[in-house]
Amino acid sequence: MEGKKVLMTGNQAIARGFYEAGGLVAASYPGSPAVEILESIKREYRQIYSEFSVNEKVALEVAMGASFAGARALASMKHVGVNIAMDPLMTFTQTKTAGGFVLVSGDDPGMASSQNEQDNRIIGKFANMAVLDPCDSQEAKDFTKISLELSETYGMPVMLRITSRLCHSRGIVELLDREEKPAEGFKPDKTNFNMIPPNTFKKQFEMKERLESLSKAAMDLGINRLEKGNGSEVLIITSGLVYNNLMELNLDMPVLKLGLVYPLPLDAIRSLASDYRRLIVIEEMSPFIENELKINGIECEGKSYFSFTGELGIEEIEAGLLRAGIFEESRYSGKMGEDKSVPPRLPLFCAGCPHRPVFDILKKSGRKVVGDIGCYSLAGIFPIEVLDTIISMGSSLGIIKGMAKAMKLSGKSEPLVAVIGDSTFFHSGMTGMVNMLHQIDPEDNMTIVILNNGTTAMTGGQHTASSGSYASEDDMHVDLEVLLRAMGFENVRSVDQFKYKEAKEAIDEEIKRPGLSIVIATRPCALRFKIREPHFYVDPNVCIACRNCIRTNCPPLRMKKYEGIEKLKSSINPEMCVGCSVCSQVCPVGAIKRADGEVE
């Protein structure tokens, strides 16, 4: 195995690095762009205990416990997931780590699949952690191993910060053999693990001292390097994938490539700065490195030439350097995008998705709907446009309650609806649900629809606590209706949304009912569980072109011209149809029939 070179995504490379480093325990909650790290560990490296926990806080705690027991441990999550894990993280970083610990944060410049664009280098600094920033798949693997070594050498949890482009792009990675690192077992040390006064006061000084020590050693670690150009008076400082994009410009300029972006090697940079007339920092999102240099008295430039948001590709870097006066003529700006002829494509619910009939029912209800985070967030955009708010995981339940209370106090009460998926409910919706029991008013008309499809569909179908409802091989089978009744809710009912008319009657009835109602929509994810029944077809001689079926927004449905019929009529692509029957049920004239001839 040693020396073999293969193509890997950044995510796969991190999984490989953890395996080679002797990692024993890994935990995560699925979230793009980092979800494939744990999927790769689960699929390729069975020596490692791995799990998708119910949320990022629990995932961090599982990995933290493994580190306490002397094992090398990894927790991975998307950038906003770190917010969920912040409570234990901020105290964990006070302790001196036993087994090496790496927290992988998948940041998303440009928000390709996220609700915001937070820069978690800032969180790393805030939590007093070292932050490493790899530039390609090989570095992603190498930096994972280095992170664990630094964690053990300096006694601190380390953040490996990656970005979405690096997570998903492929590069050549050299494979090495696994180095076994057995866990030494938990060695009780109350001064280190009991983070209550007076133990905590001493820890503040320890955190400061270890970061200062690491800063002094940073240029000797081999992950920060100076690439000397040919006689320029300008030094460019950069890190991560931006470094690779910068290299595409073939500049003959000195570049300081940082692998460790916090703490910075300030003494070394201060010494270098005296050799150059200008220092220009190129980094995506916030001016993190730029600000670190400035607050430490090192004069530099940066965000005045480059965007504060989105990715910095070759064009954007060149344009920024043009503004900075480094170039006089553009070679790429405005040229690389000349052939962008790919038509835009809206994201859609999958064929046979059980969420579609629920949103069709809610759209027809005309009620305000509070949304949440999941694949069903697609109902917030064209053409469905049912969801009126989407903020963060599990927030819908607190928001609908606050909204109901405020509207009542203003004399503007009206029935409100909130939707939340099963994975999101277990992640962070349960606390909001319990809070519903506090000062609940029978006149607060709220209907909660739990979309129980048995999976975390948005990120590729990882399990949830209720996956066992649909897959006997899954070891978690939390019955949502039993759970909600045990919490103290009485008005709970389940509906099969593929029985469209019955589901519509039930949801409409609950919306009209005063008080709090909970409707559990119970159909498994069509994509994960590969459900396929005989397909449907349209009889154009019966179809009246009312487009009721088209408005369900199912991908196989479209209007088309039939031979001998002047008017456009609906049609169904049999290759895409999974036979869910919803289109047939909303057809007012029975024009849509199952391939076996049955009319639903």
PDB file of C-alpha atoms in Angstrom, residues 29 54-58 84 370-374 376 392-401 418-437 448-451 464-465 480 483-484 487 489 516 518:
ATOM      1  CA  TYR A  29     -23.839  15.027  11.888  1.00  0.00           C
ATOM      2  CA  VAL A  54     -28.206  13.107  16.363  1.00  0.00           C
ATOM      3  CA  ASN A  55     -26.522  16.512  16.177  1.00  0.00           C
ATOM      4  CA  GLU A  56     -23.076  18.113  16.097  1.00  0.00           C
ATOM      5  CA  LYS A  57     -22.933  18.756  19.835  1.00  0.00           C
ATOM      6  CA  VAL A  58     -23.393  15.061  20.553  1.00  0.00           C
ATOM      7  CA  ILE A  84     -24.383  23.707  17.719  1.00  0.00           C
ATOM      8  CA  VAL A 370     -42.682  28.433   9.106  1.00  0.00           C
ATOM      9  CA  GLY A 371     -39.964  26.295   7.522  1.00  0.00           C
ATOM     10  CA  ASP A 372     -36.849  24.560   8.759  1.00  0.00           C
ATOM     11  CA  ILE A 373     -33.572  23.152   7.432  1.00  0.00           C
ATOM     12  CA  GLY A 374     -33.680  20.032   5.257  1.00  0.00           C
ATOM     13  CA  TYR A 376     -37.863  20.357   2.198  1.00  0.00           C
ATOM     14  CA  SER A 392     -31.597  27.305  11.160  1.00  0.00           C
ATOM     15  CA  MET A 393     -31.843  23.674  12.277  1.00  0.00           C
ATOM     16  CA  GLY A 394     -34.830  23.149  14.562  1.00  0.00           C
ATOM     17  CA  SER A 395     -35.719  26.828  14.797  1.00  0.00           C
ATOM     18  CA  SER A 396     -39.194  26.505  13.285  1.00  0.00           C
ATOM     19  CA  LEU A 397     -40.788  25.372  16.547  1.00  0.00           C
ATOM     20  CA  GLY A 398     -39.552  28.314  18.600  1.00  0.00           C
ATOM     21  CA  ILE A 399     -40.315  30.739  15.784  1.00  0.00           C
ATOM     22  CA  ILE A 400     -43.923  29.645  15.294  1.00  0.00           C
ATOM     23  CA  LYS A 401     -44.569  29.969  19.017  1.00  0.00           C
ATOM     24  CA  ALA A 418     -44.624  24.847  10.866  1.00  0.00           C
ATOM     25  CA  VAL A 419     -42.882  21.996   9.051  1.00  0.00           C
ATOM     26  CA  ILE A 420     -39.846  20.080  10.265  1.00  0.00           C
ATOM     27  CA  GLY A 421     -38.181  16.870   9.092  1.00  0.00           C
ATOM     28  CA  ASP A 422     -37.554  13.907  11.371  1.00  0.00           C
ATOM     29  CA  SER A 423     -33.764  14.296  11.328  1.00  0.00           C
ATOM     30  CA  THR A 424     -34.025  18.000  12.143  1.00  0.00           C
ATOM     31  CA  PHE A 425     -36.586  17.227  14.840  1.00  0.00           C
ATOM     32  CA  PHE A 426     -34.165  14.839  16.579  1.00  0.00           C
ATOM     33  CA  HIS A 427     -31.235  17.200  15.924  1.00  0.00           C
ATOM     34  CA  SER A 428     -32.541  20.284  17.701  1.00  0.00           C
ATOM     35  CA  GLY A 429     -36.303  20.414  17.304  1.00  0.00           C
ATOM     36  CA  MET A 430     -37.121  18.367  20.383  1.00  0.00           C
ATOM     37  CA  THR A 431     -36.191  21.142  22.777  1.00  0.00           C
ATOM     38  CA  GLY A 432     -38.408  23.593  20.914  1.00  0.00           C
ATOM     39  CA  MET A 433     -41.169  21.006  20.959  1.00  0.00           C
ATOM     40  CA  VAL A 434     -40.925  20.577  24.731  1.00  0.00           C
ATOM     41  CA  ASN A 435     -40.974  24.358  25.090  1.00  0.00           C
ATOM     42  CA  MET A 436     -44.360  24.313  23.361  1.00  0.00           C
ATOM     43  CA  LEU A 437     -45.726  22.882  26.584  1.00  0.00           C
ATOM     44  CA  ILE A 448     -46.806  21.283  13.377  1.00  0.00           C
ATOM     45  CA  VAL A 449     -46.234  18.956  10.422  1.00  0.00           C
ATOM     46  CA  ILE A 450     -43.366  16.505  10.972  1.00  0.00           C
ATOM     47  CA  LEU A 451     -42.094  15.155   7.659  1.00  0.00           C
ATOM     48  CA  THR A 464     -32.003   9.336  11.665  1.00  0.00           C
ATOM     49  CA  ALA A 465     -33.380   8.157  14.988  1.00  0.00           C
ATOM     50  CA  LEU A 480     -42.389   9.752  16.846  1.00  0.00           C
ATOM     51  CA  LEU A 483     -42.423  10.038  21.813  1.00  0.00           C
ATOM     52  CA  LEU A 484     -44.669  13.067  21.345  1.00  0.00           C
ATOM     53  CA  MET A 487     -43.744  14.411  26.057  1.00  0.00           C
ATOM     54  CA  PHE A 489     -48.905  16.255  23.601  1.00  0.00           C
ATOM     55  CA  LEU A 516     -51.652  22.942  19.079  1.00  0.00           C
ATOM     56  CA  ILE A 518     -49.174  17.729  15.419  1.00  0.00           C
TER      57      ILE A 518
END
